[in-house]
Coordinates of C-alpha atoms in Angstrom, one line a residue:
X3 CA -0.3 -0.2 0.1
X4 CA 1.6 2.7 -1.0
X5 CA 1.3 6.6 0.7
X6 CA 0.3 9.1 -0.6
X7 CA 1.3 13.3 -0.8
X8 CA -1.9 15.7 -0.8
X9 CA -1.8 18.8 -2.1
X10 CA -5.4 20.4 -2.3
X11 CA -6.7 24.1 -2.7
X12 CA -9.1 25.3 0.1
X13 CA -11.4 27.1 -3.0
X14 CA -15.4 27.5 -1.5
X15 CA -16.8 27.6 -5.6
X16 CA -17.7 24.7 -5.2
X17 CA -19.1 22.9 -2.1
X18 CA -21.7 20.8 -1.3
X19 CA -23.8 22.8 1.8
X20 CA -23.6 21.2 5.2
X21 CA -26.6 22.8 6.8
X22 CA -26.3 23.6 10.2
X23 CA -28.7 21.3 12.6
X24 CA -31.9 24.3 12.9
X25 CA -31.6 23.3 17.0
X26 CA -28.6 25.2 17.1
X27 CA -29.5 28.0 15.2
X28 CA -30.0 31.3 17.5
X29 CA -30.3 34.2 15.1
X30 CA -30.3 34.5 11.2
X31 CA -29.8 32.1 8.4
X32 CA -26.7 30.6 8.7
X33 CA -25.8 28.6 5.2
X34 CA -22.4 26.4 5.3
X35 CA -20.6 24.8 3.4
X36 CA -18.4 22.3 3.6
X37 CA -15.7 19.8 1.8
X38 CA -12.6 17.3 2.7
X39 CA -9.9 17.6 1.5
X40 CA -8.0 14.7 2.9
X41 CA -7.5 12.3 5.1
X42 CA -4.9 9.6 7.4
X43 CA -4.6 6.1 6.3
X44 CA -6.6 4.5 9.1
X45 CA -8.7 7.4 8.8
X46 CA -9.6 8.9 12.2
X47 CA -8.0 12.4 11.6
X48 CA -8.9 14.2 8.1
X49 CA -8.2 18.2 6.5
X50 CA -11.3 19.6 5.3
X51 CA -12.8 23.4 4.5
X52 CA -15.6 25.1 5.8
X53 CA -17.3 28.4 5.2
X54 CA -20.3 30.3 6.1
X55 CA -22.8 32.7 6.1
X56 CA -24.5 35.8 8.2
X57 CA -25.8 33.9 11.0
X58 CA -25.2 32.9 15.7
X59 CA -25.5 29.4 16.4
X60 CA -24.3 26.8 19.1
X61 CA -21.6 24.2 18.2
X62 CA -20.9 21.1 19.3
X63 CA -17.5 19.3 18.7
X64 CA -17.4 15.4 18.7
X65 CA -14.1 15.8 17.6
X66 CA -10.4 17.3 18.2
X67 CA -10.5 21.0 15.8
X68 CA -7.8 22.7 15.0
X69 CA -8.9 25.2 12.4
X70 CA -7.3 27.8 10.7
X71 CA -8.8 30.7 9.8
X72 CA -9.0 31.9 5.9
X73 CA -10.8 34.4 5.0
X74 CA -13.7 36.6 7.1
X75 CA -14.7 37.2 11.2
X76 CA -16.5 35.4 13.6
X77 CA -16.9 36.2 16.9
X78 CA -17.0 32.8 19.9
X79 CA -18.3 32.0 22.8
X80 CA -16.0 29.8 25.0
X81 CA -16.1 29.7 28.9
X82 CA -13.6 33.1 29.3
X83 CA -16.1 34.7 27.2
X84 CA -16.3 35.9 23.1
X85 CA -13.8 35.6 20.7
X86 CA -12.4 37.1 18.2
X87 CA -11.0 35.1 14.9
X88 CA -9.6 36.2 11.8
X89 CA -7.5 35.3 9.1
X90 CA -4.4 33.6 10.1
X91 CA -5.8 32.7 13.7
X92 CA -5.8 29.0 15.0
X93 CA -8.0 28.0 17.6
X94 CA -8.0 24.2 18.9
X95 CA -11.5 23.2 20.1
X96 CA -10.4 19.9 22.2
X97 CA -14.0 17.1 21.6
X98 CA -17.2 16.6 23.8
X99 CA -17.0 21.2 24.7
X100 CA -18.5 23.4 22.8
X101 CA -18.9 27.0 21.6
X102 CA -21.4 30.0 20.4
X103 CA -20.1 31.5 16.7
X104 CA -21.4 34.4 15.9
X105 CA -20.6 35.3 12.4
X106 CA -21.6 39.0 11.1
X107 CA -21.2 38.2 7.5
X108 CA -18.5 35.6 6.2
X109 CA -16.2 33.2 7.9
X110 CA -14.0 30.6 5.5
X111 CA -11.9 28.2 7.6
X112 CA -9.4 25.4 6.8
X113 CA -9.7 22.4 9.6
X114 CA -8.0 19.2 10.7
X115 CA -9.9 16.4 13.2
X116 CA -8.8 13.8 15.1
X117 CA -11.6 12.1 16.1
X118 CA -10.6 10.7 19.8
X119 CA -9.7 8.2 20.9
X120 CA -10.0 6.4 25.3
X121 CA -6.3 7.1 26.6
X122 CA -4.9 3.1 27.6
X123 CA -5.8 3.0 23.6
X124 CA -3.3 7.2 22.7
X125 CA -0.3 5.8 24.9
X126 CA -0.9 2.1 22.7
X127 CA 0.4 3.6 19.1
X128 CA 2.7 5.3 21.2
X129 CA 4.7 2.7 21.9
X130 CA 3.9 1.9 19.4
X131 CA 6.1 4.5 17.4
X132 CA 8.0 4.1 19.6
X133 CA 9.3 0.8 19.1
X134 CA 8.6 0.9 15.7
X135 CA 11.6 3.2 15.1
X136 CA 13.8 2.2 17.5
X137 CA 14.0 -1.5 15.6
X138 CA 14.4 0.9 12.4
X139 CA 11.0 0.8 10.5
X140 CA 9.7 4.2 11.1
X141 CA 12.0 7.4 10.7
X142 CA 11.2 10.1 12.8
X143 CA 11.2 13.5 11.2
X144 CA 14.3 16.0 11.3
X145 CA 12.5 18.9 12.1
X146 CA 11.2 17.4 15.4
X147 CA 13.7 15.1 16.1
X148 CA 15.2 18.6 17.9
X149 CA 12.2 19.9 19.1
X150 CA 12.0 18.9 22.8
X151 CA 8.7 18.3 24.8
X152 CA 8.5 20.8 27.7
X153 CA 11.1 23.4 27.3
X154 CA 13.5 24.0 30.6
X155 CA 12.7 26.8 30.6
X156 CA 8.9 27.9 30.1
X157 CA 7.8 29.7 32.8
X158 CA 4.1 27.9 34.3
X159 CA 1.3 29.7 33.0

């Protein structure tokens, strides 16, 4: 089985509609569209492009989601109040969390989603990958080899 690199354009011209659940809509008539761009070999992670017109709605995350705003803006309400997100901003929503989105006009994002797994399974995956590196069946990324897991001089936050 070959492993291929995927290069995709996050164009929104021909995105199919993916309506928000009517129970989640709080104001307006936001219209959302999305398209999967790539999926991991093990089917646990994928990347997608998503856009949305003006409106206010709740969103419940059943997967870990990291997003990068490409254009437009939104105001998201989370535990500690409302925050504006715009082009270049990166946001992480853990599975099981919820937020309220207020989109004044339009927003477009690329999102990276990952199905969560029980912690023992995650440790098993990490152990398996370490084993493969030790026996020489898997390489580590040269760019990650020098990155410490926890910087020694990091200040407590």
